[in-house]
Amino acid sequence: MEGIMTEIPRSHPRYKSLALREKLVEGFKQGIVVPQGLIAHGRGEMFDYLLGEKTTKEARIASRAAAALLLKAKRPVLSVNGNVAALCPESIVELAAATKARIEVGLFHRMDMRVTKVQKILEDRGAKDVLGFLPDARIPGLEHMRGLCSKEGISSADVVLIPLEDGDRAEALTKMGKTTIAIDLNPMSRTARTATVTIVDEVTRAIPELVKNVEDLADDRNAAKLALSKYDRDENLALVRARMSRNLETFLKR
Amino acid sequence: MEGIMTEIPRSHPRYKSLALREKLVEGFKQGIVVPQGLIAHGRGEMFDYLLGEKTTKEARIASRAAAALLLKAKRPVLSVNGNVAALCPESIVELAAATKARIEVGLFHRMDMRVTKVQKILEDRGAKDVLGFLPDARIPGLEHMRGLCSKEGISSADVVLIPLEDGDRAEALTKMGKTTIAIDLNPMSRTARTATVTIVDEVTRAIPELVKNVEDLADDRNAAKLALSKYDRDENLALVRARMSRNLETFLKR
């Protein structure tokens, strides 16, 4: 259980999962990811293992609803933390372009240096005007450093994408009246149970899936409406738990 | 999901889990724990969450069998890695005293400096003659650095305690004919399915529980025999998975 080597054979049954882990450790060495972010990733890995390390039907349904919300939004914002920046900066930039959303860096363990590094990673991939370095607004109900945000960004957003978000922040955004889209592998987390739409999927699979759905629904208002009406968060989360529960019972039989 | 503050209120429902996490991050800052060890801990946290963060009946049954094996052993060895040393050095030293076992440092990512640090932590808590710094034997079938061990320790041991052990090493020890006792939160891991006895429990709860059981069975050969006869690894693991699976299905109802 203590760890896995840096050189992973492509033939390894869990190659993708191990490669992601290495990406995160790399981000950690660069100062983007904090130690707590590594632990949180481990928690996620476990849930992904229970999902079968693939995008499920439930995740696809949630993703279509999320795409519809992003397309309807007047001021969509994508909140990006250290883990997300380390794992899939390209897809975030693509999603921002597809949805005309602003990107805002939001760190749970905020340090100016880390904000700058995350911003640079995104801008190196073509992101424009990334927010977060000079916060000029607050999310009410959060401790000072945690509550910092941008007026132009999260503070005035109507729809906020919160991948791998902390429960306190997710709840505080909901209390502000924001529509939130969570990407979280734990179907029982407060974030998952608080967001307007929760995609239970691994973030490097979830964001490209979201980009595809945004493209598919962009010119089809009826399909977007249908996607929203087909999604029920609590039902979706219950189905995900049932799926994980089944996998947990049967895994040894593989 | 990105992390949790260093100052955790005692009233927090998951205080113990968060305090352990901080202990591990502390060990990481001291150079005892590697980044991969943090991720592995996260995976464990998740399974512990599914266990209900308590020592289950299945774990108690496994622990009594493990205690019986340690008491019967002629050359018991406790293998200690970075995570274990960061989390519960005192209990390891206690267990070594109670079972007259040698302690051997076994690191997945071996570096002399880390071995020395782990050794010092244990010796500061009263451990005597900790092995591992000058390995003079090998575990067959493992890549060079991974296979290093001590003649006086693991190499000639009959019973080896392997808390939070990697699957390759656990399998290699079994192939050497060792009796192994794993402590692992993942009931599906290769380590869990390979060891002679597997205790599915969080290590800081499992080691003190093991010390208690060693004390209880020390003067009672019949009770020790009974403990062994009552334990069936695969049945025990299946019951643990069923328990986790139930918890996963019902958690939202809490």
Short mmCIF file of C-alpha atoms in Angstrom, two decimals:
data_model
loop_
_atom_site.label_atom_id
_atom_site.label_comp_id
_atom_site.label_asym_id
_atom_site.label_seq_id
_atom_site.Cartn_x
_atom_site.Cartn_y
_atom_site.Cartn_z
CA MET A 1 0.00 0.00 0.00
CA GLU A 2 2.93 2.33 0.47
CA GLY A 3 3.29 3.49 -3.08
CA ILE A 4 3.96 2.72 -6.68
CA MET A 5 7.08 3.21 -8.75
CA THR A 6 7.56 6.14 -11.03
CA GLU A 7 8.02 3.88 -14.03
CA ILE A 8 4.78 2.12 -14.70
CA PRO A 9 4.51 -0.47 -17.46
CA ARG A 10 1.72 0.39 -19.92
CA SER A 11 0.49 -3.16 -19.57
CA HIS A 12 -0.34 -2.61 -15.89
CA PRO A 13 -4.07 -3.15 -15.36
CA ARG A 14 -4.29 0.13 -13.46
CA TYR A 15 -1.94 2.08 -15.73
CA LYS A 16 -4.19 5.12 -16.14
CA SER A 17 -4.81 5.47 -12.44
CA LEU A 18 -1.10 5.17 -11.68
CA ALA A 19 -0.18 7.66 -14.40
CA LEU A 20 -2.62 10.18 -12.90
CA ARG A 21 -1.05 9.64 -9.53
CA GLU A 22 2.35 10.41 -10.97
CA LYS A 23 0.97 13.57 -12.60
CA LEU A 24 -0.25 14.70 -9.22
CA VAL A 25 3.05 13.93 -7.50
CA GLU A 26 4.70 15.96 -10.29
CA GLY A 27 2.31 18.86 -9.54
CA PHE A 28 3.20 18.48 -5.93
CA LYS A 29 6.91 18.77 -6.67
CA GLN A 30 6.17 21.91 -8.70
CA GLY A 31 4.37 23.46 -5.73
CA ILE A 32 0.88 23.40 -7.26
CA VAL A 33 -0.50 20.56 -5.20
CA VAL A 34 -0.39 20.51 -1.38
CA PRO A 35 0.15 17.37 0.73
CA GLN A 36 -3.53 17.36 1.69
CA GLY A 37 -4.31 17.38 -2.04
CA LEU A 38 -2.38 14.12 -2.42
CA ILE A 39 -4.38 12.51 0.38
CA ALA A 40 -7.62 13.76 -1.12
CA HIS A 41 -6.58 12.25 -4.44
CA GLY A 42 -6.05 8.93 -2.73
CA ARG A 43 -9.59 9.06 -1.41
CA GLY A 44 -10.79 9.75 -4.90
CA GLU A 45 -8.75 6.89 -6.36
CA MET A 46 -10.56 4.51 -4.10
CA PHE A 47 -13.98 5.66 -5.18
CA ASP A 48 -12.88 5.51 -8.79
CA TYR A 49 -11.78 1.94 -8.21
CA LEU A 50 -15.30 1.22 -6.95
CA LEU A 51 -16.75 2.88 -10.06
CA GLY A 52 -14.69 0.57 -12.23
CA GLU A 53 -12.47 3.47 -13.37
CA LYS A 54 -14.85 4.46 -16.13
CA THR A 55 -17.46 7.08 -16.87
CA THR A 56 -20.76 5.53 -15.86
CA LYS A 57 -24.19 6.01 -17.33
CA GLU A 58 -25.11 8.09 -14.26
CA ALA A 59 -22.10 10.35 -14.87
CA ARG A 60 -23.11 10.81 -18.52
CA ILE A 61 -26.64 11.82 -17.51
CA ALA A 62 -25.29 14.30 -14.95
CA SER A 63 -22.79 15.62 -17.45
CA ARG A 64 -25.49 16.41 -20.01
CA ALA A 65 -27.48 18.30 -17.37
CA ALA A 66 -24.32 20.17 -16.38
CA ALA A 67 -23.64 21.08 -20.00
CA ALA A 68 -27.18 22.43 -20.32
CA LEU A 69 -26.66 24.61 -17.21
CA LEU A 70 -23.37 25.97 -18.51
CA LEU A 71 -24.97 26.79 -21.87
CA LYS A 72 -27.89 28.60 -20.19
CA ALA A 73 -25.59 30.55 -17.88
CA LYS A 74 -25.08 34.30 -18.29
CA ARG A 75 -21.88 34.40 -16.26
CA PRO A 76 -20.41 30.91 -15.96
CA VAL A 77 -17.21 30.50 -13.97
CA LEU A 78 -14.91 27.49 -13.74
CA SER A 79 -13.23 27.28 -10.33
CA VAL A 80 -9.82 25.61 -10.52
CA ASN A 81 -7.73 24.34 -7.62
CA GLY A 82 -4.26 22.82 -7.44
CA ASN A 83 -5.28 19.22 -8.08
CA VAL A 84 -7.40 20.15 -11.09
CA ALA A 85 -4.61 22.30 -12.55
CA ALA A 86 -2.13 19.46 -12.11
CA LEU A 87 -4.41 16.85 -13.65
CA CYS A 88 -6.16 18.44 -16.62
CA PRO A 89 -5.30 22.07 -17.40
CA GLU A 90 -5.87 21.58 -21.17
CA SER A 91 -9.44 20.37 -20.78
CA ILE A 92 -10.30 23.21 -18.43
CA VAL A 93 -9.11 25.73 -21.00
CA GLU A 94 -11.12 23.92 -23.70
CA LEU A 95 -14.24 23.94 -21.55
CA ALA A 96 -13.82 27.65 -20.82
CA ALA A 97 -13.63 28.34 -24.56
CA ALA A 98 -16.64 26.17 -25.36
CA THR A 99 -18.82 27.77 -22.69
CA LYS A 100 -17.37 31.32 -22.76
CA ALA A 101 -16.70 30.91 -19.06
CA ARG A 102 -14.18 32.74 -16.91
CA ILE A 103 -11.62 30.68 -15.04
CA GLU A 104 -10.95 31.52 -11.40
CA VAL A 105 -8.21 29.97 -9.30
CA GLY A 106 -9.65 28.96 -5.94
CA LEU A 107 -7.27 27.31 -3.50
CA PHE A 108 -8.25 25.74 -0.23
CA HIS A 109 -4.74 26.39 1.07
CA ARG A 110 -4.26 29.77 -0.50
CA MET A 111 -0.78 31.15 -1.07
CA ASP A 112 -0.02 33.85 -3.63
CA MET A 113 2.82 31.80 -5.07
CA ARG A 114 0.55 28.83 -5.69
CA VAL A 115 -2.12 31.02 -7.27
CA THR A 116 0.50 32.40 -9.64
CA LYS A 117 1.73 28.94 -10.57
CA VAL A 118 -1.75 27.61 -11.24
CA GLN A 119 -2.53 30.70 -13.31
CA LYS A 120 0.62 30.22 -15.35
CA ILE A 121 -0.15 26.58 -16.09
CA LEU A 122 -3.56 27.57 -17.42
CA GLU A 123 -2.28 30.56 -19.41
CA ASP A 124 0.46 28.41 -20.93
CA ARG A 125 -2.41 26.29 -22.33
CA GLY A 126 -4.13 29.33 -23.81
CA ALA A 127 -6.39 30.52 -20.99
CA LYS A 128 -7.16 34.26 -21.04
CA ASP A 129 -7.52 36.57 -18.03
CA VAL A 130 -7.51 33.94 -15.35
CA LEU A 131 -8.96 35.39 -12.15
CA GLY A 132 -7.98 34.73 -8.56
CA PHE A 133 -4.70 36.47 -7.95
CA LEU A 134 -6.18 39.70 -6.66
CA PRO A 135 -9.39 38.73 -4.92
CA ASP A 136 -11.70 41.70 -4.30
CA ALA A 137 -14.81 39.97 -2.99
CA ARG A 138 -15.84 37.39 -0.42
CA ILE A 139 -17.97 34.29 -0.12
CA PRO A 140 -20.03 34.92 3.04
CA GLY A 141 -19.80 32.38 5.85
CA LEU A 142 -16.27 31.19 5.16
CA GLU A 143 -13.17 31.89 7.21
CA HIS A 144 -11.23 34.83 5.75
CA MET A 145 -8.63 33.16 3.49
CA ARG A 146 -11.11 30.54 2.33
CA GLY A 147 -13.75 33.08 1.43
CA LEU A 148 -11.67 35.20 -0.92
CA CYS A 149 -12.89 35.43 -4.51
CA SER A 150 -13.17 37.80 -7.46
CA LYS A 151 -15.98 40.26 -8.11
CA GLU A 152 -15.78 39.64 -11.84
CA GLY A 153 -15.64 35.89 -11.27
CA ILE A 154 -17.30 33.72 -8.66
CA SER A 155 -18.86 36.63 -6.78
CA SER A 156 -21.03 37.69 -9.74
CA ALA A 157 -21.33 34.29 -11.44
CA ASP A 158 -24.67 32.60 -11.88
CA VAL A 159 -23.28 29.12 -12.60
CA VAL A 160 -20.04 27.85 -11.06
CA LEU A 161 -18.26 24.63 -11.92
CA ILE A 162 -16.59 23.29 -8.77
CA PRO A 163 -14.44 20.25 -9.55
CA LEU A 164 -12.95 18.56 -6.45
CA GLU A 165 -14.41 21.21 -4.18
CA ASP A 166 -14.39 21.31 -0.41
CA GLY A 167 -17.77 20.85 1.32
CA ASP A 168 -17.74 24.16 3.19
CA ARG A 169 -17.14 26.14 0.02
CA ALA A 170 -19.74 24.18 -1.92
CA GLU A 171 -22.34 24.89 0.78
CA ALA A 172 -21.41 28.55 0.99
CA LEU A 173 -21.80 28.97 -2.78
CA THR A 174 -25.22 27.34 -2.65
CA LYS A 175 -26.24 29.71 0.16
CA MET A 176 -25.19 32.62 -2.09
CA GLY A 177 -27.79 31.36 -4.55
CA LYS A 178 -25.32 30.10 -7.14
CA THR A 179 -26.13 27.20 -9.41
CA THR A 180 -23.24 24.80 -8.85
CA ILE A 181 -21.88 21.87 -10.81
CA ALA A 182 -19.70 19.56 -8.77
CA ILE A 183 -17.27 16.94 -10.04
CA ASP A 184 -16.61 14.63 -7.12
CA LEU A 185 -15.85 10.92 -6.84
CA ASN A 186 -17.45 10.58 -3.42
CA PRO A 187 -21.23 10.34 -3.88
CA MET A 188 -21.65 10.86 -0.13
CA SER A 189 -19.57 14.01 0.26
CA ARG A 190 -21.24 17.24 1.30
CA THR A 191 -20.13 18.75 -1.99
CA ALA A 192 -21.85 15.96 -3.93
CA ARG A 193 -25.05 16.35 -1.91
CA THR A 194 -25.05 20.15 -2.06
CA ALA A 195 -24.39 20.97 -5.71
CA THR A 196 -27.19 21.61 -8.19
CA VAL A 197 -25.72 18.95 -10.45
CA THR A 198 -23.08 16.46 -9.30
CA ILE A 199 -21.01 14.48 -11.75
CA VAL A 200 -19.53 11.48 -9.95
CA ASP A 201 -16.56 10.82 -12.18
CA GLU A 202 -12.81 11.18 -12.25
CA VAL A 203 -12.00 14.75 -13.25
CA THR A 204 -9.74 13.96 -16.23
CA ARG A 205 -12.57 11.92 -17.74
CA ALA A 206 -15.34 14.26 -16.60
CA ILE A 207 -14.11 17.52 -18.12
CA PRO A 208 -13.60 16.18 -21.69
CA GLU A 209 -17.02 14.48 -21.43
CA LEU A 210 -18.47 17.84 -20.41
CA VAL A 211 -16.82 19.55 -23.39
CA LYS A 212 -18.40 16.98 -25.73
CA ASN A 213 -21.83 17.47 -24.19
CA VAL A 214 -21.54 21.25 -24.42
CA GLU A 215 -20.76 20.88 -28.12
CA ASP A 216 -23.66 18.46 -28.62
CA LEU A 217 -26.24 20.62 -26.85
CA ALA A 218 -25.01 24.03 -28.00
CA ASP A 219 -27.44 24.36 -30.91
CA ASP A 220 -30.25 22.26 -29.57
CA ARG A 221 -32.39 23.97 -26.95
CA ASN A 222 -34.82 21.09 -26.75
CA ALA A 223 -32.12 18.54 -26.10
CA ALA A 224 -30.67 20.82 -23.42
CA LYS A 225 -34.07 21.10 -21.75
CA LEU A 226 -34.54 17.36 -21.90
CA ALA A 227 -31.10 16.78 -20.37
CA LEU A 228 -32.05 18.95 -17.41
CA SER A 229 -35.44 17.34 -16.92
CA LYS A 230 -33.91 13.88 -16.98
CA TYR A 231 -31.53 14.60 -14.14
CA ASP A 232 -32.41 14.14 -10.48
CA ARG A 233 -29.42 14.61 -8.21
CA ASP A 234 -30.42 12.45 -5.27
CA GLU A 235 -31.65 9.65 -7.48
CA ASN A 236 -28.45 9.85 -9.52
CA LEU A 237 -26.29 9.70 -6.38
CA ALA A 238 -28.27 6.75 -5.03
CA LEU A 239 -27.71 4.87 -8.29
CA VAL A 240 -24.00 5.60 -8.13
CA ARG A 241 -23.81 4.31 -4.56
CA ALA A 242 -25.70 1.19 -5.53
CA ARG A 243 -23.25 0.65 -8.38
CA MET A 244 -20.23 1.07 -6.11
CA SER A 245 -21.82 -1.15 -3.52
CA ARG A 246 -22.37 -3.90 -6.11
CA ASN A 247 -18.78 -3.60 -7.31
CA LEU A 248 -17.52 -3.81 -3.75
CA GLU A 249 -19.47 -7.02 -3.14
CA THR A 250 -18.37 -8.69 -6.34
CA PHE A 251 -14.80 -7.48 -6.91
CA LEU A 252 -13.11 -10.53 -5.44
CA LYS A 253 -14.85 -12.67 -8.00
CA ARG A 254 -12.99 -11.03 -10.89
CA MET B 1 -12.12 17.57 -1.40
CA GLU B 2 -8.88 19.51 -1.68
CA GLY B 3 -7.84 19.33 1.92
CA ILE B 4 -8.52 20.15 5.51
CA MET B 5 -7.09 22.83 7.78
CA THR B 6 -4.31 22.14 10.20
CA GLU B 7 -6.41 23.29 13.13
CA ILE B 8 -9.27 20.90 13.53
CA PRO B 9 -11.93 21.49 16.18
CA ARG B 10 -12.24 18.46 18.50
CA SER B 11 -15.98 18.60 17.95
CA HIS B 12 -15.59 17.78 14.24
CA PRO B 13 -17.37 14.49 13.48
CA ARG B 14 -14.29 13.18 11.71
CA TYR B 15 -11.76 14.63 14.15
CA LYS B 16 -9.77 11.43 14.57
CA SER B 17 -9.44 10.85 10.86
CA LEU B 18 -8.35 14.44 10.27
CA ALA B 19 -5.87 14.32 13.13
CA LEU B 20 -4.30 11.19 11.62
CA ARG B 21 -4.05 12.95 8.30
CA GLU B 22 -2.21 15.82 9.95
CA LYS B 23 0.14 13.34 11.65
CA LEU B 24 0.97 11.90 8.27
CA VAL B 25 1.54 15.31 6.68
CA GLU B 26 3.84 16.03 9.63
CA GLY B 27 5.75 12.80 8.90
CA PHE B 28 5.90 13.87 5.31
CA LYS B 29 7.46 17.21 6.24
CA GLN B 30 10.00 15.34 8.36
CA GLY B 31 10.99 13.20 5.40
CA ILE B 32 9.60 9.91 6.75
CA VAL B 33 6.59 9.70 4.49
CA VAL B 34 6.80 9.93 0.68
CA PRO B 35 4.19 11.62 -1.53
CA GLN B 36 2.93 8.20 -2.67
CA GLY B 37 2.45 7.37 1.01
CA LEU B 38 0.09 10.31 1.35
CA ILE B 39 -1.98 9.12 -1.61
CA ALA B 40 -2.04 5.59 -0.21
CA HIS B 41 -3.26 7.01 3.08
CA GLY B 42 -6.08 8.74 1.26
CA ARG B 43 -7.16 5.44 -0.23
CA GLY B 44 -7.12 3.95 3.23
CA GLU B 45 -9.13 6.83 4.67
CA MET B 46 -11.86 6.07 2.22
CA PHE B 47 -12.07 2.42 3.15
CA ASP B 48 -12.06 3.37 6.81
CA TYR B 49 -14.95 5.69 6.12
CA LEU B 50 -16.77 2.70 4.65
CA LEU B 51 -15.94 0.68 7.77
CA GLY B 52 -17.51 3.35 9.92
CA GLU B 53 -14.09 4.38 11.28
CA LYS B 54 -14.17 1.74 13.97
CA THR B 55 -12.70 -1.67 14.72
CA THR B 56 -15.26 -4.15 13.49
CA LYS B 57 -16.11 -7.58 14.80
CA GLU B 58 -14.30 -9.08 11.79
CA ALA B 59 -11.17 -7.10 12.66
CA ARG B 60 -11.33 -8.28 16.28
CA ILE B 61 -11.58 -11.91 15.17
CA ALA B 62 -8.63 -11.48 12.80
CA SER B 63 -6.66 -9.67 15.48
CA ARG B 64 -7.05 -12.54 17.96
CA ALA B 65 -5.82 -15.00 15.33
CA ALA B 66 -2.90 -12.70 14.57
CA ALA B 67 -2.04 -12.46 18.27
CA ALA B 68 -2.04 -16.26 18.49
CA LEU B 69 0.36 -16.48 15.52
CA LEU B 70 2.72 -13.90 17.04
CA LEU B 71 2.72 -15.77 20.36
CA LYS B 72 3.46 -19.10 18.66
CA ALA B 73 6.25 -17.61 16.54
CA LYS B 74 9.87 -18.48 17.15
CA ARG B 75 11.25 -15.47 15.25
CA PRO B 76 8.54 -12.85 14.87
CA VAL B 77 9.40 -9.65 13.01
CA LEU B 78 7.42 -6.42 12.72
CA SER B 79 8.03 -4.71 9.38
CA VAL B 80 7.67 -0.93 9.63
CA ASN B 81 7.40 1.54 6.78
CA GLY B 82 7.22 5.33 6.67
CA ASN B 83 3.47 5.63 7.10
CA VAL B 84 3.40 3.25 10.05
CA ALA B 85 6.30 5.05 11.73
CA ALA B 86 4.56 8.39 11.26
CA LEU B 87 1.22 7.15 12.57
CA CYS B 88 1.90 4.87 15.54
CA PRO B 89 5.54 4.37 16.54
CA GLU B 90 4.66 3.93 20.24
CA SER B 91 2.27 1.04 19.65
CA ILE B 92 4.77 -0.72 17.40
CA VAL B 93 7.38 -0.57 20.15
CA GLU B 94 4.81 -1.86 22.64
CA LEU B 95 3.87 -4.73 20.38
CA ALA B 96 7.52 -5.65 19.84
CA ALA B 97 8.00 -5.79 23.61
CA ALA B 98 4.85 -7.86 24.18
CA THR B 99 5.74 -10.40 21.50
CA LYS B 100 9.56 -10.30 21.80
CA ALA B 101 9.65 -9.45 18.11
CA ARG B 102 12.38 -7.70 16.19
CA ILE B 103 11.48 -4.52 14.33
CA GLU B 104 12.74 -4.12 10.77
CA VAL B 105 12.39 -0.97 8.71
CA GLY B 106 11.14 -1.87 5.23
CA LEU B 107 10.60 1.02 2.84
CA PHE B 108 9.00 0.75 -0.56
CA HIS B 109 10.91 3.84 -1.67
CA ARG B 110 14.15 3.01 0.08
CA MET B 111 16.62 5.76 0.89
CA ASP B 112 19.24 5.46 3.62
CA MET B 113 18.25 8.80 5.08
CA ARG B 114 14.64 7.73 5.43
CA VAL B 115 15.63 4.41 7.01
CA THR B 116 17.72 6.30 9.58
CA LYS B 117 14.86 8.67 10.37
CA VAL B 118 12.35 5.87 10.82
CA GLN B 119 14.83 4.00 13.00
CA LYS B 120 15.37 7.05 15.17
CA ILE B 121 11.65 7.61 15.69
CA LEU B 122 11.29 4.04 16.90
CA GLU B 123 14.39 4.13 19.09
CA ASP B 124 13.28 7.42 20.63
CA ARG B 125 10.20 5.47 21.79
CA GLY B 126 12.31 2.74 23.36
CA ALA B 127 12.81 0.27 20.48
CA LYS B 128 16.01 -1.78 20.70
CA ASP B 129 18.24 -2.87 17.79
CA VAL B 130 15.96 -1.85 14.98
CA LEU B 131 16.98 -3.64 11.78
CA GLY B 132 16.97 -2.40 8.21
CA PHE B 133 19.77 0.06 7.86
CA LEU B 134 22.36 -2.46 6.68
CA PRO B 135 20.41 -5.07 4.75
CA ASP B 136 22.41 -8.25 4.16
CA ALA B 137 19.77 -10.52 2.63
CA ARG B 138 17.16 -10.50 -0.10
CA ILE B 139 13.54 -11.39 -0.65
CA PRO B 140 13.60 -13.45 -3.87
CA GLY B 141 11.50 -12.27 -6.79
CA LEU B 142 11.59 -8.56 -6.01
CA GLU B 143 13.46 -5.87 -7.89
CA HIS B 144 16.80 -5.13 -6.17
CA MET B 145 16.02 -2.16 -3.90
CA ARG B 146 12.63 -3.59 -2.99
CA GLY B 147 13.99 -6.98 -2.08
CA LEU B 148 16.57 -5.84 0.48
CA CYS B 149 16.13 -7.15 4.00
CA SER B 150 18.05 -8.32 7.05
CA LYS B 151 19.31 -11.84 7.72
CA GLU B 152 18.55 -11.51 11.40
CA GLY B 153 15.16 -10.03 10.65
CA ILE B 154 12.71 -10.75 7.86
CA SER B 155 14.99 -13.19 6.08
CA SER B 156 15.02 -15.68 8.97
CA ALA B 157 11.64 -14.78 10.48
CA ASP B 158 8.86 -17.33 10.68
CA VAL B 159 6.06 -14.81 11.28
CA VAL B 160 6.11 -11.30 9.83
CA LEU B 161 3.68 -8.50 10.62
CA ILE B 162 3.21 -6.39 7.48
CA PRO B 163 1.11 -3.31 8.19
CA LEU B 164 0.24 -1.25 5.08
CA GLU B 165 2.33 -3.51 2.90
CA ASP B 166 2.68 -3.43 -0.86
CA GLY B 167 1.17 -6.38 -2.75
CA ASP B 168 4.38 -7.48 -4.46
CA ARG B 169 6.24 -7.70 -1.18
CA ALA B 170 3.38 -9.48 0.55
CA GLU B 171 3.29 -12.09 -2.22
CA ALA B 172 7.06 -12.52 -2.20
CA LEU B 173 7.06 -13.13 1.55
CA THR B 174 4.34 -15.74 1.18
CA LYS B 175 6.38 -17.46 -1.52
CA MET B 176 9.31 -17.57 0.90
CA GLY B 177 7.06 -19.61 3.18
CA LYS B 178 6.59 -16.92 5.80
CA THR B 179 3.47 -16.72 7.88
CA THR B 180 2.28 -13.15 7.34
CA ILE B 181 -0.11 -10.88 9.21
CA ALA B 182 -1.35 -7.97 7.15
CA ILE B 183 -3.02 -4.81 8.39
CA ASP B 184 -4.76 -3.29 5.41
CA LEU B 185 -7.94 -1.25 4.96
CA ASN B 186 -8.61 -2.54 1.46
CA PRO B 187 -10.19 -6.00 1.72
CA MET B 188 -9.62 -6.49 -2.02
CA SER B 189 -5.92 -5.66 -2.14
CA ARG B 190 -3.43 -8.33 -3.09
CA THR B 191 -1.84 -7.92 0.32
CA ALA B 192 -5.17 -8.59 2.04
CA ARG B 193 -5.81 -11.65 -0.12
CA THR B 194 -2.27 -13.00 0.25
CA ALA B 195 -1.50 -12.79 3.95
CA THR B 196 -2.06 -15.68 6.33
CA VAL B 197 -4.16 -13.42 8.54
CA THR B 198 -5.47 -10.05 7.37
CA ILE B 199 -6.75 -7.47 9.82
CA VAL B 200 -8.90 -4.98 7.95
CA ASP B 201 -8.61 -2.03 10.26
CA GLU B 202 -6.95 1.35 10.53
CA VAL B 203 -3.39 0.82 11.73
CA THR B 204 -3.52 3.13 14.77
CA ARG B 205 -6.51 1.17 16.06
CA ALA B 206 -5.25 -2.22 14.90
CA ILE B 207 -1.86 -2.26 16.64
CA PRO B 208 -3.15 -1.41 20.16
CA GLU B 209 -5.93 -3.97 19.65
CA LEU B 210 -3.26 -6.51 18.74
CA VAL B 211 -1.25 -5.64 21.88
CA LYS B 212 -4.36 -6.25 24.01
CA ASN B 213 -5.01 -9.59 22.34
CA VAL B 214 -1.41 -10.67 22.76
CA GLU B 215 -1.71 -9.89 26.49
CA ASP B 216 -5.02 -11.75 26.74
CA LEU B 217 -3.81 -14.89 24.97
CA ALA B 218 -0.27 -14.96 26.35
CA ASP B 219 -1.00 -17.43 29.14
CA ASP B 220 -3.88 -19.29 27.58
CA ARG B 221 -2.88 -21.84 24.96
CA ASN B 222 -6.41 -23.08 24.50
CA ALA B 223 -7.78 -19.63 23.85
CA ALA B 224 -4.99 -19.03 21.35
CA LYS B 225 -5.83 -22.27 19.55
CA LEU B 226 -9.50 -21.37 19.48
CA ALA B 227 -8.72 -17.91 18.08
CA LEU B 228 -6.84 -19.52 15.19
CA SER B 229 -9.50 -22.10 14.48
CA LYS B 230 -12.22 -19.44 14.43
CA TYR B 231 -10.51 -17.40 11.73
CA ASP B 232 -11.01 -17.98 8.02
CA ARG B 233 -9.36 -15.28 5.90
CA ASP B 234 -11.55 -15.39 2.83
CA GLU B 235 -14.74 -15.59 4.83
CA ASN B 236 -13.55 -12.73 7.02
CA LEU B 237 -12.73 -10.57 3.98
CA ALA B 238 -16.09 -11.34 2.40
CA LEU B 239 -17.86 -10.24 5.58
CA VAL B 240 -15.85 -7.03 5.61
CA ARG B 241 -16.76 -6.31 2.00
CA ALA B 242 -20.41 -6.99 2.74
CA ARG B 243 -20.23 -4.57 5.67
CA MET B 244 -18.62 -1.84 3.56
CA SER B 245 -21.10 -2.47 0.82
CA ARG B 246 -24.01 -2.08 3.24
CA ASN B 247 -22.55 1.12 4.64
CA LEU B 248 -22.09 2.49 1.15
CA GLU B 249 -25.73 1.83 0.31
CA THR B 250 -27.10 3.32 3.49
CA PHE B 251 -24.74 6.19 4.33
CA LEU B 252 -26.90 8.93 2.86
CA LYS B 253 -29.64 7.96 5.28
CA ARG B 254 -27.58 8.94 8.33
#
